[in-house]
Amino acid sequence: MKTKLSLLSLVALFFIASSCGNSEMEKRLATLERRVNQLENGGVVRNNGTLPTQAQTVSNVPEQNISANAAFKWDQTLYNFGTIQQGEVVNYTFKFTNSGTEPLSIQSASASCGCTVPSYSREPIAPGATGEIVVRYDSKGKNGQQSPVITIVANTNPKQTRLSLRGFVQTATAP
């Protein structure tokens, strides 16, 4: 990140030194300064890694949409399974919509304990499309209040999202 900022600052200084009143260069400089400010404020500039050449004009350089990304919109992020008997298995499907502007790719889904197993599609979810994370919780050997957490890592901001299960596991009482 610091390398990008330094590079953009150096490029901006180069344009300042070489512009000498050229209005096209002033427009490019303003664009670069805006991008540097966005980077400093946590924004992400998406481009192909190249800067416009001097032969290009501002009008034929497409404006980059820095807010373009993938985003989860969950129906819910917490499922309370209530009270179950020890040894019961709970299955629950967390449903979401990609509310972003680019395909959503889940890199991983992991649980806080071995009793909980998440599964998900490896295919990218298109903007506006829906997806799901299926979670299987096995209460074998568990007792009392339970709250496993599932951590989803995806190309979203923030990169990690946490889903939770809550409930109480009862042991069978002797007659």
C-alpha positions as YAML, in Angstrom:
chain: A
units: angstrom
residues:
- id: 1
  name: MET
  ca: [0.00, 0.00, 0.00]
- id: 2
  name: LYS
  ca: [2.81, 2.40, 0.91]
- id: 3
  name: THR
  ca: [4.57, 1.48, -2.32]
- id: 4
  name: LYS
  ca: [1.47, 2.42, -4.33]
- id: 5
  name: LEU
  ca: [1.15, 5.72, -2.48]
- id: 6
  name: SER
  ca: [4.81, 6.52, -3.02]
- id: 7
  name: LEU
  ca: [4.59, 5.62, -6.69]
- id: 8
  name: LEU
  ca: [1.47, 7.73, -7.20]
- id: 9
  name: SER
  ca: [3.07, 10.65, -5.35]
- id: 10
  name: LEU
  ca: [6.18, 10.46, -7.54]
- id: 11
  name: VAL
  ca: [4.06, 10.29, -10.68]
- id: 12
  name: ALA
  ca: [2.05, 13.31, -9.48]
- id: 13
  name: LEU
  ca: [5.25, 15.27, -8.87]
- id: 14
  name: PHE
  ca: [6.48, 14.33, -12.34]
- id: 15
  name: PHE
  ca: [3.27, 15.62, -13.89]
- id: 16
  name: ILE
  ca: [3.51, 18.86, -11.89]
- id: 17
  name: ALA
  ca: [7.06, 19.45, -13.03]
- id: 18
  name: SER
  ca: [6.33, 18.67, -16.66]
- id: 19
  name: SER
  ca: [2.87, 20.23, -17.07]
- id: 20
  name: CYS
  ca: [3.80, 23.94, -17.32]
- id: 21
  name: GLY
  ca: [0.21, 25.11, -17.56]
- id: 22
  name: ASN
  ca: [-1.02, 22.23, -19.74]
- id: 23
  name: SER
  ca: [-4.72, 21.83, -18.85]
- id: 24
  name: GLU
  ca: [-4.76, 18.16, -19.83]
- id: 25
  name: MET
  ca: [-1.92, 17.48, -17.43]
- id: 26
  name: GLU
  ca: [-3.67, 19.45, -14.70]
- id: 27
  name: LYS
  ca: [-6.73, 17.23, -15.10]
- id: 28
  name: ARG
  ca: [-4.57, 14.11, -14.85]
- id: 29
  name: LEU
  ca: [-2.85, 15.51, -11.78]
- id: 30
  name: ALA
  ca: [-6.21, 16.19, -10.14]
- id: 31
  name: THR
  ca: [-7.27, 12.61, -10.90]
- id: 32
  name: LEU
  ca: [-4.05, 11.23, -9.42]
- id: 33
  name: GLU
  ca: [-4.37, 13.40, -6.32]
- id: 34
  name: ARG
  ca: [-7.96, 12.19, -5.85]
- id: 35
  name: ARG
  ca: [-6.79, 8.57, -6.12]
- id: 36
  name: VAL
  ca: [-3.98, 9.16, -3.60]
- id: 37
  name: ASN
  ca: [-6.51, 10.69, -1.18]
- id: 38
  name: GLN
  ca: [-8.80, 7.69, -1.67]
- id: 39
  name: LEU
  ca: [-5.93, 5.30, -0.93]
- id: 40
  name: GLU
  ca: [-4.99, 7.25, 2.18]
- id: 41
  name: ASN
  ca: [-8.60, 7.11, 3.38]
- id: 42
  name: GLY
  ca: [-8.88, 3.35, 2.96]
- id: 43
  name: GLY
  ca: [-10.43, 3.31, -0.51]
- id: 44
  name: VAL
  ca: [-9.29, 0.88, -3.15]
- id: 45
  name: VAL
  ca: [-8.34, 2.04, -6.61]
- id: 46
  name: ARG
  ca: [-8.95, -0.65, -9.18]
- id: 47
  name: ASN
  ca: [-7.11, -0.45, -12.47]
- id: 48
  name: ASN
  ca: [-4.83, -2.59, -14.55]
- id: 49
  name: GLY
  ca: [-1.71, -1.24, -12.84]
- id: 50
  name: THR
  ca: [-0.78, 1.17, -15.59]
- id: 51
  name: LEU
  ca: [-1.11, 4.92, -15.68]
- id: 52
  name: PRO
  ca: [-2.41, 6.77, -18.72]
- id: 53
  name: THR
  ca: [0.23, 7.67, -21.27]
- id: 54
  name: GLN
  ca: [0.71, 11.26, -22.38]
- id: 55
  name: ALA
  ca: [-0.89, 10.41, -25.72]
- id: 56
  name: GLN
  ca: [-4.15, 9.53, -23.98]
- id: 57
  name: THR
  ca: [-6.62, 12.22, -23.10]
- id: 58
  name: VAL
  ca: [-8.69, 12.40, -19.96]
- id: 59
  name: SER
  ca: [-11.86, 11.79, -21.96]
- id: 60
  name: ASN
  ca: [-10.72, 8.35, -23.15]
- id: 61
  name: VAL
  ca: [-9.46, 7.18, -19.75]
- id: 62
  name: PRO
  ca: [-12.45, 5.50, -18.08]
- id: 63
  name: GLU
  ca: [-13.13, 6.63, -14.54]
- id: 64
  name: GLN
  ca: [-12.51, 3.74, -12.16]
- id: 65
  name: ASN
  ca: [-15.32, 2.84, -9.75]
- id: 66
  name: ILE
  ca: [-13.44, 2.55, -6.48]
- id: 67
  name: SER
  ca: [-16.48, 1.34, -4.58]
- id: 68
  name: ALA
  ca: [-16.92, -1.68, -6.86]
- id: 69
  name: ASN
  ca: [-16.64, -4.87, -4.85]
- id: 70
  name: ALA
  ca: [-18.42, -7.96, -3.71]
- id: 71
  name: ALA
  ca: [-20.56, -7.74, -0.59]
- id: 72
  name: PHE
  ca: [-22.57, -10.13, 1.56]
- id: 73
  name: LYS
  ca: [-26.16, -9.25, 2.45]
- id: 74
  name: TRP
  ca: [-27.19, -11.97, 4.92]
- id: 75
  name: ASP
  ca: [-30.74, -13.00, 5.71]
- id: 76
  name: GLN
  ca: [-29.31, -13.55, 9.22]
- id: 77
  name: THR
  ca: [-25.89, -14.16, 10.75]
- id: 78
  name: LEU
  ca: [-27.05, -15.85, 13.98]
- id: 79
  name: TYR
  ca: [-29.09, -19.02, 14.28]
- id: 80
  name: ASN
  ca: [-30.45, -20.08, 17.67]
- id: 81
  name: PHE
  ca: [-31.16, -23.80, 17.58]
- id: 82
  name: GLY
  ca: [-32.75, -23.75, 21.04]
- id: 83
  name: THR
  ca: [-32.41, -26.73, 23.35]
- id: 84
  name: ILE
  ca: [-31.41, -30.12, 21.94]
- id: 85
  name: GLN
  ca: [-30.44, -33.47, 23.41]
- id: 86
  name: GLN
  ca: [-26.78, -34.45, 23.50]
- id: 87
  name: GLY
  ca: [-25.92, -36.36, 20.31]
- id: 88
  name: GLU
  ca: [-28.43, -34.57, 18.09]
- id: 89
  name: VAL
  ca: [-27.22, -33.02, 14.84]
- id: 90
  name: VAL
  ca: [-28.39, -29.56, 13.76]
- id: 91
  name: ASN
  ca: [-28.22, -28.49, 10.11]
- id: 92
  name: TYR
  ca: [-28.81, -24.88, 9.18]
- id: 93
  name: THR
  ca: [-28.43, -22.92, 5.93]
- id: 94
  name: PHE
  ca: [-27.26, -19.31, 6.12]
- id: 95
  name: LYS
  ca: [-28.51, -17.54, 2.98]
- id: 96
  name: PHE
  ca: [-27.01, -14.43, 1.41]
- id: 97
  name: THR
  ca: [-27.18, -12.18, -1.62]
- id: 98
  name: ASN
  ca: [-24.17, -10.63, -3.35]
- id: 99
  name: SER
  ca: [-25.12, -6.96, -2.98]
- id: 100
  name: GLY
  ca: [-21.85, -5.81, -4.55]
- id: 101
  name: THR
  ca: [-20.93, -4.97, -8.11]
- id: 102
  name: GLU
  ca: [-18.51, -7.80, -8.85]
- id: 103
  name: PRO
  ca: [-18.62, -11.59, -8.38]
- id: 104
  name: LEU
  ca: [-18.29, -12.77, -4.77]
- id: 105
  name: SER
  ca: [-15.78, -15.58, -4.23]
- id: 106
  name: ILE
  ca: [-15.58, -17.40, -0.93]
- id: 107
  name: GLN
  ca: [-11.99, -18.46, -0.24]
- id: 108
  name: SER
  ca: [-12.66, -20.42, 2.94]
- id: 109
  name: ALA
  ca: [-15.14, -21.23, 5.67]
- id: 110
  name: SER
  ca: [-13.91, -22.57, 9.00]
- id: 111
  name: ALA
  ca: [-15.49, -23.26, 12.37]
- id: 112
  name: SER
  ca: [-14.29, -22.54, 15.89]
- id: 113
  name: CYS
  ca: [-14.58, -26.23, 16.83]
- id: 114
  name: GLY
  ca: [-14.54, -29.62, 15.15]
- id: 115
  name: CYS
  ca: [-18.20, -30.21, 16.01]
- id: 116
  name: THR
  ca: [-19.26, -27.65, 13.39]
- id: 117
  name: VAL
  ca: [-18.67, -28.16, 9.67]
- id: 118
  name: PRO
  ca: [-19.51, -25.45, 7.11]
- id: 119
  name: SER
  ca: [-19.87, -26.15, 3.39]
- id: 120
  name: TYR
  ca: [-20.27, -23.72, 0.51]
- id: 121
  name: SER
  ca: [-20.16, -23.46, -3.27]
- id: 122
  name: ARG
  ca: [-16.71, -22.84, -4.76]
- id: 123
  name: GLU
  ca: [-18.29, -21.03, -7.74]
- id: 124
  name: PRO
  ca: [-18.32, -17.19, -7.71]
- id: 125
  name: ILE
  ca: [-21.69, -15.62, -6.91]
- id: 126
  name: ALA
  ca: [-22.67, -12.98, -9.48]
- id: 127
  name: PRO
  ca: [-23.85, -9.53, -8.35]
- id: 128
  name: GLY
  ca: [-27.49, -9.79, -7.29]
- id: 129
  name: ALA
  ca: [-27.38, -13.59, -7.13]
- id: 130
  name: THR
  ca: [-27.91, -15.66, -3.98]
- id: 131
  name: GLY
  ca: [-25.75, -18.21, -2.26]
- id: 132
  name: GLU
  ca: [-25.66, -20.21, 0.92]
- id: 133
  name: ILE
  ca: [-23.41, -21.62, 3.61]
- id: 134
  name: VAL
  ca: [-24.69, -24.92, 5.01]
- id: 135
  name: VAL
  ca: [-23.57, -25.60, 8.58]
- id: 136
  name: ARG
  ca: [-23.71, -28.96, 10.35]
- id: 137
  name: TYR
  ca: [-23.39, -28.95, 14.16]
- id: 138
  name: ASP
  ca: [-22.93, -32.28, 15.95]
- id: 139
  name: SER
  ca: [-23.66, -32.10, 19.70]
- id: 140
  name: LYS
  ca: [-22.03, -35.46, 20.49]
- id: 141
  name: GLY
  ca: [-20.01, -35.02, 23.69]
- id: 142
  name: LYS
  ca: [-21.28, -31.45, 24.22]
- id: 143
  name: ASN
  ca: [-23.13, -30.18, 27.26]
- id: 144
  name: GLY
  ca: [-24.61, -26.84, 28.26]
- id: 145
  name: GLN
  ca: [-24.61, -23.54, 26.39]
- id: 146
  name: GLN
  ca: [-22.97, -23.78, 22.94]
- id: 147
  name: SER
  ca: [-21.93, -20.97, 20.60]
- id: 148
  name: PRO
  ca: [-19.78, -22.13, 17.69]
- id: 149
  name: VAL
  ca: [-18.60, -19.44, 15.26]
- id: 150
  name: ILE
  ca: [-18.07, -19.90, 11.52]
- id: 151
  name: THR
  ca: [-15.55, -17.56, 9.87]
- id: 152
  name: ILE
  ca: [-16.04, -16.85, 6.18]
- id: 153
  name: VAL
  ca: [-13.14, -15.39, 4.17]
- id: 154
  name: ALA
  ca: [-14.14, -13.82, 0.85]
- id: 155
  name: ASN
  ca: [-13.28, -11.01, -1.57]
- id: 156
  name: THR
  ca: [-15.41, -8.60, 0.46]
- id: 157
  name: ASN
  ca: [-14.62, -5.63, 2.68]
- id: 158
  name: PRO
  ca: [-14.01, -6.67, 5.41]
- id: 159
  name: LYS
  ca: [-12.50, -9.94, 4.20]
- id: 160
  name: GLN
  ca: [-13.82, -11.92, 7.17]
- id: 161
  name: THR
  ca: [-17.45, -12.42, 8.15]
- id: 162
  name: ARG
  ca: [-18.58, -14.34, 11.21]
- id: 163
  name: LEU
  ca: [-21.71, -16.46, 11.45]
- id: 164
  name: SER
  ca: [-22.88, -17.88, 14.77]
- id: 165
  name: LEU
  ca: [-24.92, -20.76, 16.12]
- id: 166
  name: ARG
  ca: [-26.35, -20.60, 19.63]
- id: 167
  name: GLY
  ca: [-28.16, -23.14, 21.72]
- id: 168
  name: PHE
  ca: [-28.22, -25.40, 24.73]
- id: 169
  name: VAL
  ca: [-27.28, -29.07, 24.75]
- id: 170
  name: GLN
  ca: [-28.94, -31.22, 27.45]
- id: 171
  name: THR
  ca: [-27.63, -34.52, 28.64]
- id: 172
  name: ALA
  ca: [-30.10, -37.34, 29.11]
- id: 173
  name: THR
  ca: [-31.11, -37.66, 32.74]
- id: 174
  name: ALA
  ca: [-31.24, -41.08, 34.36]
- id: 175
  name: PRO
  ca: [-34.80, -42.26, 35.27]
...
